[in-house]
Short mmCIF file of C-alpha atoms in Angstrom, two decimals:
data_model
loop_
_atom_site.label_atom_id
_atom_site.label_comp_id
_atom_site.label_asym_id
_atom_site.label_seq_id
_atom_site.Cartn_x
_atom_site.Cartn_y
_atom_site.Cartn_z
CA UNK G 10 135.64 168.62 168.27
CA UNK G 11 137.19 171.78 167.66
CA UNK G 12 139.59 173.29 170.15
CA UNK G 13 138.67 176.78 171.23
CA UNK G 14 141.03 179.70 172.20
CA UNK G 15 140.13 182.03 174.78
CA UNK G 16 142.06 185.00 176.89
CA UNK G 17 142.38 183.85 180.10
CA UNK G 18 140.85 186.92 182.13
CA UNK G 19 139.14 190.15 181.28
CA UNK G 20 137.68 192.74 183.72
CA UNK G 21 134.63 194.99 182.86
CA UNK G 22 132.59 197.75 184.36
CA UNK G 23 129.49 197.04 186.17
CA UNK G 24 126.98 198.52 183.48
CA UNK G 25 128.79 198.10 180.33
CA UNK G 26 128.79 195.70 177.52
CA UNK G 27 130.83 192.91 178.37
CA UNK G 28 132.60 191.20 175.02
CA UNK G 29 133.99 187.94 175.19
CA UNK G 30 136.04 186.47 172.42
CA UNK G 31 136.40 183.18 171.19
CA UNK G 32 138.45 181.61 168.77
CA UNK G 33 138.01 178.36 166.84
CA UNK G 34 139.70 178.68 163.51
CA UNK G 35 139.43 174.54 162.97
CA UNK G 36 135.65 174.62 163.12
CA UNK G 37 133.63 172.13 161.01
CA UNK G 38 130.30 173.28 159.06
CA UNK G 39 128.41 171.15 161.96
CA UNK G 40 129.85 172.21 164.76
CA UNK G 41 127.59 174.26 166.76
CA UNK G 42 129.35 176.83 169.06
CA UNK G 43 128.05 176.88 172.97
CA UNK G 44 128.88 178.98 175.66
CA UNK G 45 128.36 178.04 179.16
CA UNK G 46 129.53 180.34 182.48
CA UNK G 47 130.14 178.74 185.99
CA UNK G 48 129.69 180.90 188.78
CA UNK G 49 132.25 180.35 191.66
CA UNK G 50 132.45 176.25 191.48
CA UNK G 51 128.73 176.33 191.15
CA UNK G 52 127.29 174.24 188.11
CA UNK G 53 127.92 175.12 184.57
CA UNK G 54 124.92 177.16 183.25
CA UNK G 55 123.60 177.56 179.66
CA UNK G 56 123.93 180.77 178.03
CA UNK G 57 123.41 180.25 174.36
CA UNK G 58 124.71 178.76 171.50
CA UNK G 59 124.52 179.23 167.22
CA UNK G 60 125.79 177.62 164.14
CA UNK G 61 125.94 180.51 161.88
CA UNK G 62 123.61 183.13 162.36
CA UNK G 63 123.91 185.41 165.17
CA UNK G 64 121.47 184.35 168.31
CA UNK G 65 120.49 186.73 171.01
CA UNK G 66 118.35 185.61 174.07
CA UNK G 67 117.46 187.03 177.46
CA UNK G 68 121.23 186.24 178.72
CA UNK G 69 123.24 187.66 176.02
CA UNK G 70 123.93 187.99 172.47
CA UNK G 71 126.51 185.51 170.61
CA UNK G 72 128.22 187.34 167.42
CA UNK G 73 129.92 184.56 164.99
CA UNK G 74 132.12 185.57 162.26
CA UNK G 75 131.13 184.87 158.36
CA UNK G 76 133.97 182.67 157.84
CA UNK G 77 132.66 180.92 162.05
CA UNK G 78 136.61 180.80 162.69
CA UNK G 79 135.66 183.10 165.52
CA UNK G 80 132.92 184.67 168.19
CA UNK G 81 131.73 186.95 170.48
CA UNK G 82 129.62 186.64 173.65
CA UNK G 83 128.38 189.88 174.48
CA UNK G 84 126.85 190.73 177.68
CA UNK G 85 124.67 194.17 176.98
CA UNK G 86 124.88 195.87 180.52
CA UNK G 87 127.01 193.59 183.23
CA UNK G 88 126.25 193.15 186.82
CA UNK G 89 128.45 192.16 189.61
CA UNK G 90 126.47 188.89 189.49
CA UNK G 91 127.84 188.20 186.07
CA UNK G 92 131.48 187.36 187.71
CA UNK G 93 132.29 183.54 186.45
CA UNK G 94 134.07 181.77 184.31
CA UNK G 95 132.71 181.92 180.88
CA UNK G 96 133.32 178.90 178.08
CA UNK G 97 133.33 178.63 175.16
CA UNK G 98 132.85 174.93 173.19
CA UNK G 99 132.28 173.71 169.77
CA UNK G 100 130.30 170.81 169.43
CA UNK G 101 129.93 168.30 166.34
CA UNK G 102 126.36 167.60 165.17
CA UNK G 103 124.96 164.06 165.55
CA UNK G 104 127.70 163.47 168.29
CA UNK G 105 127.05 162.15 171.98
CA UNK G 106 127.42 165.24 174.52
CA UNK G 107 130.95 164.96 174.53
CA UNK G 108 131.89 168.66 175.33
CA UNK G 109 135.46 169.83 175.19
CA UNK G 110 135.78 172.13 177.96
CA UNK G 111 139.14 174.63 177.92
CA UNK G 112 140.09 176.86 180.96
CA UNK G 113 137.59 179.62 180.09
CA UNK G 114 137.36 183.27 180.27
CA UNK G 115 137.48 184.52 184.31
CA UNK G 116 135.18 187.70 183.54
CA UNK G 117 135.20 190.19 187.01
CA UNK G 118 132.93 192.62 186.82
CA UNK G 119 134.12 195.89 189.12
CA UNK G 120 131.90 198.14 190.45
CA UNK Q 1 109.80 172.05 186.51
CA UNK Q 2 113.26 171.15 189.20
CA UNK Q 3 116.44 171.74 187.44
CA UNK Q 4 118.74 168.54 187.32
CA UNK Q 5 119.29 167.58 191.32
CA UNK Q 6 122.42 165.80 192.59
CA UNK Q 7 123.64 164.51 196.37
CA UNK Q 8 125.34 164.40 197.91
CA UNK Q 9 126.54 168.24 197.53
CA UNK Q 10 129.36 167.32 199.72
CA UNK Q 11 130.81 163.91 200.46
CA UNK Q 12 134.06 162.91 202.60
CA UNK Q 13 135.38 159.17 202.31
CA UNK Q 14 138.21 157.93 203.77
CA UNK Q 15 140.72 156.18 201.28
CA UNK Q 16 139.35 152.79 200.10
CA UNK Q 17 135.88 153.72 200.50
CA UNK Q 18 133.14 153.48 198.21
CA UNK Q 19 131.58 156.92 196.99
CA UNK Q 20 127.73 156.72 195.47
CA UNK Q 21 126.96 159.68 193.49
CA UNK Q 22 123.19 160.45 192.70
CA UNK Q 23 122.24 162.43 189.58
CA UNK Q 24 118.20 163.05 188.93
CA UNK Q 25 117.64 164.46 185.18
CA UNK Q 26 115.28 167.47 184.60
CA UNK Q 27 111.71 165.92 183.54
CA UNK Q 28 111.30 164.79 180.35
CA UNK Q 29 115.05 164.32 179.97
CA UNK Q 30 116.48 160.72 179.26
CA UNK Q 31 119.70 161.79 178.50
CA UNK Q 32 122.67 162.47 181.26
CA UNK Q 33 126.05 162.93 181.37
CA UNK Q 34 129.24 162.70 183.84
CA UNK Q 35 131.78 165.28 184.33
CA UNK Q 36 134.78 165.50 186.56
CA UNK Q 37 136.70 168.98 187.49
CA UNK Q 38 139.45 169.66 189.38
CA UNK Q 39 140.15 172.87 190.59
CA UNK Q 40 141.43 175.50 188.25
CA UNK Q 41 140.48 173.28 185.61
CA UNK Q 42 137.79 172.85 183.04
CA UNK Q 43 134.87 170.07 183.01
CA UNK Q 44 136.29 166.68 181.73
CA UNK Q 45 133.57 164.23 180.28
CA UNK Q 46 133.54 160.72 181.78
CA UNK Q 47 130.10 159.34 180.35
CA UNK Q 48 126.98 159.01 178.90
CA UNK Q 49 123.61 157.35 179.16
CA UNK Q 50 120.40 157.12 178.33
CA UNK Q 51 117.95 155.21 180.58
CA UNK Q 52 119.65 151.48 181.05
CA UNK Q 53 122.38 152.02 178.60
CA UNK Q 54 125.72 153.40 178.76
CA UNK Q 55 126.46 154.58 175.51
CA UNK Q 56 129.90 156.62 175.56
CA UNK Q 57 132.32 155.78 178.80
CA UNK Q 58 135.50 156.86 176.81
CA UNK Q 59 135.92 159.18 179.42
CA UNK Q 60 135.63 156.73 182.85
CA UNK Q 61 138.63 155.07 183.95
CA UNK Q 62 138.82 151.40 183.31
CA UNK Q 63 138.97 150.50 186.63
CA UNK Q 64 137.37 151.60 189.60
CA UNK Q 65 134.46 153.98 188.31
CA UNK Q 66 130.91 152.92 186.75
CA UNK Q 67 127.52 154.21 186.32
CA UNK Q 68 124.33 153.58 185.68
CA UNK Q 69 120.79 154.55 184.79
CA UNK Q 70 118.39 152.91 185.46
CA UNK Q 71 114.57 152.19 184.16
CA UNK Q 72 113.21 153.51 187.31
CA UNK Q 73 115.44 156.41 189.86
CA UNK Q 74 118.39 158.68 189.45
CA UNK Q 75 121.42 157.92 187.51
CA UNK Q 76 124.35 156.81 189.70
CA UNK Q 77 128.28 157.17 189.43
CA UNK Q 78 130.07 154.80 191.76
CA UNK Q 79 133.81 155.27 192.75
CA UNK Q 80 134.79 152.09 194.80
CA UNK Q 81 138.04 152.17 196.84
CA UNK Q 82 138.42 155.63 196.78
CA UNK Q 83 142.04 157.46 196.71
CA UNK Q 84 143.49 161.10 197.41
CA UNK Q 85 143.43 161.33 193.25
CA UNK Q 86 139.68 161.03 192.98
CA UNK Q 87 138.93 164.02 195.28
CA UNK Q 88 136.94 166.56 193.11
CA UNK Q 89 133.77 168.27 191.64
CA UNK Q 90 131.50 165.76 189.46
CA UNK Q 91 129.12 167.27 187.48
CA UNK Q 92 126.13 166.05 185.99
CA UNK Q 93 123.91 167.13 182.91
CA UNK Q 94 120.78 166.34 181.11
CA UNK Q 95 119.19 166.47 178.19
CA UNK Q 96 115.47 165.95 176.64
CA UNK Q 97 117.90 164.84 173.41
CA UNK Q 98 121.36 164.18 172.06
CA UNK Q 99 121.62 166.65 169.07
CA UNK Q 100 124.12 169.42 168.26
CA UNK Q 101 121.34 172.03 168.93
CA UNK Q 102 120.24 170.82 172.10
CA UNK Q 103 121.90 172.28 174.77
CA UNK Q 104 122.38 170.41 178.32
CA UNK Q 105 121.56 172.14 181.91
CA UNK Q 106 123.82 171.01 184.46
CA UNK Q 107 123.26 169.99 188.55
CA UNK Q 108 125.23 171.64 191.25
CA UNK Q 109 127.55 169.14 191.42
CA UNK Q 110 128.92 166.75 193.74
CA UNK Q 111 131.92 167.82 195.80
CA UNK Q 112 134.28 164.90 196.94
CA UNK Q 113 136.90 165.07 199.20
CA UNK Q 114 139.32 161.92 200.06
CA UNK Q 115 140.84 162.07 203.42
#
């Protein structure tokens, strides 16, 4: 799978937008990209993931470039509750679940 | 519908125990897979199965560690003679399927401590 790039720690306001980048510039026309979060050494939890289009659900919305050599996860109006670890993971089509898990994005959300 | 349940949350052997993880998939889901973290670190996979076959351990050590899922009861991950090294979170996930666009939802995890 594709290896993923991501800063190591951003902070955000509680109430703004919350934009977390991703960068996977050896990404396969396959490879899906997924974002999980994990809240204080609690289990990983879904957020959302897309091949090409942009997706948006009731979490968040996930922004991928034209060329998919990069992404955005963008949180529309953060709460405190939103401080975790956030991952991002590219995943090859037809494979078993072998997610590649980096160090993640620490995200702390200050009120 | 219950989210994917594992127990022990918390488990303390002594060196040269045996530790029995239990992982029990969401319903409908006949897919599961082990993960291993250590603090400050991301998820590492160990395995995968689907009910009574193991179909990717390329992440289990050789010796020591196995699992299994059985026709009938939650999915197991067995550490026998435990050491200091094996002291960490394990992780389990499920999934109704095994395709790219099919995402996985993960249990609260299994916290083991070697002593």
């Amino acid at each position: 799978d594709a290896k993923t790039t991501q800063p190591p720690s951003m902070d955000c306001a509680e109430g703004r937008a919350a934009n977390l980048p991703c960068n996977h510039s050896t990404i396969s026309g396959n490879e899906y990209v997924y974002w999980y979060r994990q809240i204080h050494s609690q289990g990983p939890q879904y957020i959302i993931h897309g091949l090409k289009n942009n997706e948006t659900n009731e979490m968040a919305s996930l922004i991928i470039t034209e060329d998919r050599k990069s992404s955005t996860l963008i949180l529309p109006h953060a709460t405190l509750r939103d401080t975790a670890v956030y991952y991002c993971i590219v995943r090859v089509a037809d494979s078993n679940y072998q997610l590649i898990w980096g160090a993640g994005t620490k995200l702390i959300i200050k009120p | 519908n219950a989210g994917v349940m594992q127990n022990p949350r918390h488990l303390v052997r002594r060196r040269g125990q045996e530790a029995r993880l239990r992982c029990s998939p969401m319903k409908g889901h006949s897919h599961v897979y082990w993960y291993r973290q250590l603090p400050e670190e991301g998820l590492k996979f160990m395995v995968y199965l689907q009910k009574e076959n193991i179909i990717d351990e390329s992440g289990m050590p050789k010796e020591r560690f196995s699992a299994e899922f059985p026709k009938e009861g939650p999915s197991i991950l067995r550490i026998q003679q435990v050491v200091r090294g094996d002291s960490a979170a394990y992780f389990c996930a499920s999934s109704p399927g095994q395709g790219a666009n099919t995402e996985a939802f993960f249990g609260q995890g299994t916290r083991l401590t070697v002593v």
